[in-house]
DNA sequence: CGTTTTTGACCGGCGC
DNA sequence: GCGCCGGTCAAAAACG
């Protein structure tokens, strides 16, 4: 979000270190959100947490007491994306401005995945509703914005492809779900029932 | 007919 | 203060 454009502009880290090895990550396997360090809300410093969980889950070991990959690298490659505004004027033609007070500017912790997949949106067990799409600078691929459709859940995620390697999809999560995913519950219900049955003895 | 996607406009922050 | 830029809104279309 920190729109520092000029010298080094790159909000999303286009340079998360890639996997050392192809991880056996299946897009259909439900993922639990890993524990996050609650942001300490530094004044204006965006607390950018960028961990390659796929790498971690696939056997990559962290140094104890060590530093995760808190990468906030910014690379600059000047290239202007020329995409003309489409002529067709369609939805969204609003000219009123009395918008209700927006959410405050709190920057929840974010973390990104690199996924090698042919499909943009990977099935993580939650239901997402797309609410935006923007062209990314120095990339021909757009970035898509999704939001969790659960009633009171405000988790968001962004999906974009690397311009260089089209097979790499970067999924950036923002926030923590306050509810279990229906797919997870569906998978867990038989186990819970069996657990209850066994607990009677 | 309800839900999701599409897509230009709008908003707020930041650099100059 | 202006303009760029990334993120969000919301009307209409698309989808089932």
Tab-separated table of C-alpha atoms (C1' of nucleotides) in Angstrom:
chain	number	residue	atom	x	y	z
A	1	UNK	CA	0.000	0.000	0.000
A	2	UNK	CA	2.853	2.275	0.669
A	3	UNK	CA	2.776	3.987	-2.586
A	4	UNK	CA	6.340	4.987	-2.828
A	5	UNK	CA	6.801	5.518	-6.420
A	6	UNK	CA	9.739	7.143	-7.884
A	7	UNK	CA	13.022	5.460	-7.190
A	8	UNK	CA	12.004	2.025	-6.110
A	9	UNK	CA	8.405	1.211	-6.551
A	10	UNK	CA	7.225	-2.230	-5.883
A	11	UNK	CA	4.562	-2.874	-3.396
A	12	UNK	CA	4.466	-6.557	-3.804
A	13	UNK	CA	7.777	-8.242	-3.538
A	14	UNK	CA	8.446	-9.530	-6.941
A	15	UNK	CA	11.545	-11.095	-5.570
A	16	UNK	CA	10.579	-13.585	-2.988
A	17	UNK	CA	13.254	-16.214	-3.107
A	18	UNK	CA	11.986	-19.109	-5.122
A	19	UNK	CA	11.673	-22.619	-3.921
A	20	UNK	CA	14.776	-24.648	-3.736
A	21	UNK	CA	12.848	-27.615	-4.965
A	22	UNK	CA	9.465	-28.211	-6.465
A	23	UNK	CA	7.212	-28.538	-3.519
A	24	UNK	CA	4.565	-31.236	-3.503
A	25	UNK	CA	1.902	-28.756	-2.776
A	26	UNK	CA	-1.482	-29.764	-3.990
A	27	UNK	CA	-3.883	-26.995	-4.639
A	28	UNK	CA	-6.772	-29.020	-3.337
A	29	UNK	CA	-5.348	-29.595	0.087
A	30	UNK	CA	-6.811	-27.342	2.702
A	31	UNK	CA	-4.384	-25.103	4.397
A	32	UNK	CA	-4.522	-23.878	7.873
A	33	UNK	CA	-3.349	-20.445	8.468
A	34	UNK	CA	-0.057	-20.469	10.199
A	35	UNK	CA	0.419	-18.510	13.387
A	36	UNK	CA	1.150	-14.961	12.703
A	37	UNK	CA	3.005	-12.442	14.654
A	38	UNK	CA	0.530	-9.821	15.539
A	39	UNK	CA	1.629	-6.606	14.127
A	40	UNK	CA	2.980	-4.180	16.580
A	41	UNK	CA	1.785	-1.300	14.521
A	42	UNK	CA	4.896	0.599	13.987
A	43	UNK	CA	4.137	4.145	13.276
A	44	UNK	CA	4.174	4.125	9.586
A	45	UNK	CA	6.533	1.394	8.806
A	46	UNK	CA	4.537	-1.190	7.038
A	47	UNK	CA	5.114	-4.412	8.762
A	48	UNK	CA	5.598	-6.586	5.817
A	49	UNK	CA	5.798	-10.184	6.679
A	50	UNK	CA	6.692	-12.376	3.850
A	51	UNK	CA	7.176	-16.003	4.496
A	52	UNK	CA	7.254	-18.765	2.024
A	53	UNK	CA	4.977	-21.191	3.773
A	54	UNK	CA	4.990	-23.588	0.948
A	55	UNK	CA	8.645	-23.936	1.385
A	56	UNK	CA	8.241	-24.366	5.103
A	57	UNK	CA	5.545	-26.963	4.784
A	58	UNK	CA	7.488	-28.914	2.282
A	59	UNK	CA	10.226	-29.619	4.721
A	60	UNK	CA	12.253	-26.510	4.784
A	61	UNK	CA	13.652	-26.022	8.253
A	62	UNK	CA	13.951	-22.761	9.972
A	63	UNK	CA	16.933	-21.835	11.967
A	64	UNK	CA	15.953	-21.906	15.616
A	65	UNK	CA	15.969	-18.421	16.820
A	66	UNK	CA	16.743	-17.616	13.334
A	67	UNK	CA	15.316	-15.220	11.023
A	68	UNK	CA	12.617	-16.143	8.696
A	69	UNK	CA	12.634	-14.867	5.277
A	70	UNK	CA	11.413	-11.460	6.068
A	71	UNK	CA	11.966	-10.248	2.650
A	72	UNK	CA	10.950	-6.818	1.732
A	73	UNK	CA	13.069	-6.431	-1.241
A	74	UNK	CA	12.104	-3.971	-3.795
A	75	UNK	CA	13.289	-4.163	-7.272
A	76	UNK	CA	12.778	-1.553	-9.811
A	77	UNK	CA	12.480	-2.199	-13.435
A	78	UNK	CA	11.191	0.749	-15.236
A	79	UNK	CA	8.588	-0.234	-17.690
A	80	UNK	CA	5.363	1.444	-18.337
A	81	UNK	CA	2.349	-0.638	-18.872
A	82	UNK	CA	0.328	0.792	-21.629
A	83	UNK	CA	-3.192	-0.262	-21.421
A	84	UNK	CA	-5.645	2.119	-22.775
A	85	UNK	CA	-8.873	2.713	-21.013
A	86	UNK	CA	-11.549	0.726	-22.629
A	87	UNK	CA	-13.949	2.836	-24.493
A	88	UNK	CA	-17.073	1.184	-23.287
A	89	UNK	CA	-18.481	3.008	-20.348
A	90	UNK	CA	-20.309	0.547	-18.287
A	91	UNK	CA	-20.993	-0.079	-14.668
A	92	UNK	CA	-19.590	1.843	-11.827
A	93	UNK	CA	-20.706	5.196	-13.014
A	94	UNK	CA	-21.144	6.844	-9.691
A	95	UNK	CA	-20.682	10.462	-9.045
A	96	UNK	CA	-21.762	10.728	-5.480
A	97	UNK	CA	-19.214	11.047	-2.814
A	98	UNK	CA	-20.965	10.703	0.474
A	99	UNK	CA	-19.285	7.440	1.155
A	100	UNK	CA	-19.513	6.198	4.664
A	101	UNK	CA	-16.444	6.217	6.795
A	102	UNK	CA	-14.115	3.650	5.505
A	103	UNK	CA	-12.210	1.242	7.593
A	104	UNK	CA	-9.250	2.709	9.335
A	105	UNK	CA	-5.871	2.308	7.899
A	106	UNK	CA	-4.632	-0.611	9.833
A	107	UNK	CA	-2.229	-2.776	8.011
A	108	UNK	CA	-2.773	-6.341	9.066
A	109	UNK	CA	0.029	-8.801	8.612
A	110	UNK	CA	0.376	-10.099	5.153
A	111	UNK	CA	2.188	-13.088	3.839
A	112	UNK	CA	2.679	-14.443	0.416
A	113	UNK	CA	2.863	-17.806	-1.252
A	114	UNK	CA	4.635	-18.711	-4.357
A	115	UNK	CA	2.739	-21.442	-6.071
A	116	UNK	CA	3.603	-23.115	-9.251
A	117	UNK	CA	0.265	-23.739	-10.780
A	118	UNK	CA	-1.475	-23.297	-14.033
A	119	UNK	CA	-4.557	-22.087	-12.238
A	120	UNK	CA	-4.685	-18.624	-10.807
A	121	UNK	CA	-6.864	-19.204	-7.819
A	122	UNK	CA	-5.947	-22.159	-5.707
A	123	UNK	CA	-8.567	-23.882	-3.629
A	124	UNK	CA	-7.727	-23.252	-0.014
A	125	UNK	CA	-11.087	-24.292	1.338
A	126	UNK	CA	-12.544	-20.845	1.687
A	127	UNK	CA	-14.965	-19.060	-0.528
A	128	UNK	CA	-13.700	-15.885	-2.113
A	129	UNK	CA	-15.439	-13.145	-3.959
A	130	UNK	CA	-13.489	-11.133	-6.432
A	131	UNK	CA	-13.810	-7.416	-5.951
A	132	UNK	CA	-11.192	-5.884	-8.125
A	133	UNK	CA	-8.537	-6.274	-10.709
A	134	UNK	CA	-5.752	-3.953	-11.632
A	135	UNK	CA	-2.937	-3.957	-14.074
A	136	UNK	CA	0.454	-4.347	-12.507
A	137	UNK	CA	3.326	-2.224	-13.503
A	138	UNK	CA	6.055	-3.888	-15.458
A	139	UNK	CA	3.957	-6.960	-15.801
A	140	UNK	CA	1.540	-7.979	-18.430
A	141	UNK	CA	-0.541	-9.948	-15.993
A	142	UNK	CA	-3.167	-8.260	-13.883
A	143	UNK	CA	-3.561	-8.593	-10.157
A	144	UNK	CA	-6.818	-9.832	-8.745
A	145	UNK	CA	-8.295	-8.885	-5.388
A	146	UNK	CA	-10.429	-11.322	-3.464
A	147	UNK	CA	-12.305	-11.175	-0.186
A	148	UNK	CA	-13.627	-13.934	2.010
A	149	UNK	CA	-17.356	-14.291	1.632
A	150	UNK	CA	-18.025	-15.261	5.211
A	151	UNK	CA	-20.318	-12.866	6.966
A	152	UNK	CA	-18.012	-11.268	9.448
A	153	UNK	CA	-14.722	-12.380	8.033
A	154	UNK	CA	-12.651	-9.677	6.520
A	155	UNK	CA	-9.757	-11.609	5.093
A	156	UNK	CA	-8.462	-10.516	1.759
A	157	UNK	CA	-6.032	-11.903	-0.695
A	158	UNK	CA	-4.357	-10.854	-3.880
A	159	UNK	CA	-3.338	-13.055	-6.723
A	160	UNK	CA	-0.918	-12.202	-9.428
A	161	UNK	CA	1.457	-13.963	-11.730
A	162	UNK	CA	5.053	-13.217	-12.203
A	163	UNK	CA	5.730	-11.534	-15.442
A	164	UNK	CA	8.838	-13.539	-16.067
A	165	UNK	CA	7.655	-16.952	-15.129
A	166	UNK	CA	4.037	-17.297	-16.001
A	167	UNK	CA	3.800	-20.580	-14.183
A	168	UNK	CA	4.427	-18.932	-10.832
A	169	UNK	CA	1.439	-17.527	-9.021
A	170	UNK	CA	1.909	-15.253	-6.053
A	171	UNK	CA	-0.919	-15.354	-3.556
A	172	UNK	CA	-0.781	-12.739	-0.837
A	173	UNK	CA	-3.037	-13.235	2.166
A	174	UNK	CA	-4.029	-10.430	4.466
A	175	UNK	CA	-5.710	-11.093	7.779
A	176	UNK	CA	-6.770	-14.163	9.648
A	177	UNK	CA	-10.022	-16.041	9.216
A	178	UNK	CA	-12.263	-15.946	12.245
A	179	UNK	CA	-14.124	-19.041	11.178
A	180	UNK	CA	-13.257	-22.484	9.945
A	181	UNK	CA	-13.531	-23.211	6.312
A	182	UNK	CA	-16.482	-25.256	5.305
A	183	UNK	CA	-14.306	-27.694	3.512
A	184	UNK	CA	-12.237	-28.236	6.585
A	185	UNK	CA	-15.321	-28.776	8.702
A	186	UNK	CA	-16.679	-31.130	6.149
A	187	UNK	CA	-13.529	-33.142	6.322
A	188	UNK	CA	-13.409	-32.988	10.092
A	189	UNK	CA	-16.998	-33.869	10.905
A	190	UNK	CA	-16.646	-37.638	10.565
A	191	UNK	CA	-13.608	-37.555	12.754
A	192	UNK	CA	-15.375	-35.512	15.370
A	193	UNK	CA	-18.295	-37.873	15.399
A	194	UNK	CA	-16.054	-40.807	15.835
A	195	UNK	CA	-14.241	-38.976	18.587
A	196	UNK	CA	-17.478	-38.340	20.388
A	197	UNK	CA	-18.427	-41.955	20.019
A	198	UNK	CA	-15.163	-43.117	21.484
A	199	UNK	CA	-15.375	-40.595	24.270
A	200	UNK	CA	-18.424	-42.306	25.680
A	201	UNK	CA	-16.289	-45.062	27.089
B	1	DC	C1'	-33.544	-15.172	-9.090
B	2	DG	C1'	-29.493	-15.045	-6.066
B	3	DT	C1'	-24.637	-14.903	-6.327
B	4	DT	C1'	-20.333	-13.844	-8.492
B	5	DT	C1'	-17.563	-11.397	-11.961
B	6	DT	C1'	-16.466	-7.520	-14.676
B	7	DT	C1'	-14.684	-2.984	-14.964
B	8	DG	C1'	-14.517	2.116	-14.943
B	9	DA	C1'	-14.753	5.441	-11.327
B	10	DC	C1'	-13.457	6.946	-6.977
B	11	DC	C1'	-10.501	7.447	-2.821
B	12	DG	C1'	-6.549	8.356	-0.078
B	13	DG	C1'	-1.556	8.460	0.358
B	14	DC	C1'	2.665	9.939	-1.184
B	15	DG	C1'	6.213	12.211	-4.203
B	16	DC	C1'	7.427	16.114	-6.486
C	1	DG	C1'	-1.524	21.553	-4.961
C	2	DC	C1'	-1.318	18.321	-8.633
C	3	DG	C1'	-0.778	13.960	-10.478
C	4	DC	C1'	0.409	9.248	-10.139
C	5	DC	C1'	-0.556	4.851	-8.104
C	6	DG	C1'	-2.479	1.012	-5.636
C	7	DG	C1'	-6.605	-0.467	-3.587
C	8	DT	C1'	-11.735	-0.463	-3.254
C	9	DC	C1'	-16.622	0.453	-4.629
C	10	DA	C1'	-20.525	-0.623	-6.931
C	11	DA	C1'	-23.620	-0.891	-11.175
C	12	DA	C1'	-24.341	-3.901	-14.654
C	13	DA	C1'	-23.399	-8.130	-16.876
C	14	DA	C1'	-22.569	-12.913	-16.585
C	15	DC	C1'	-23.354	-17.180	-14.506
C	16	DG	C1'	-25.805	-21.190	-12.214
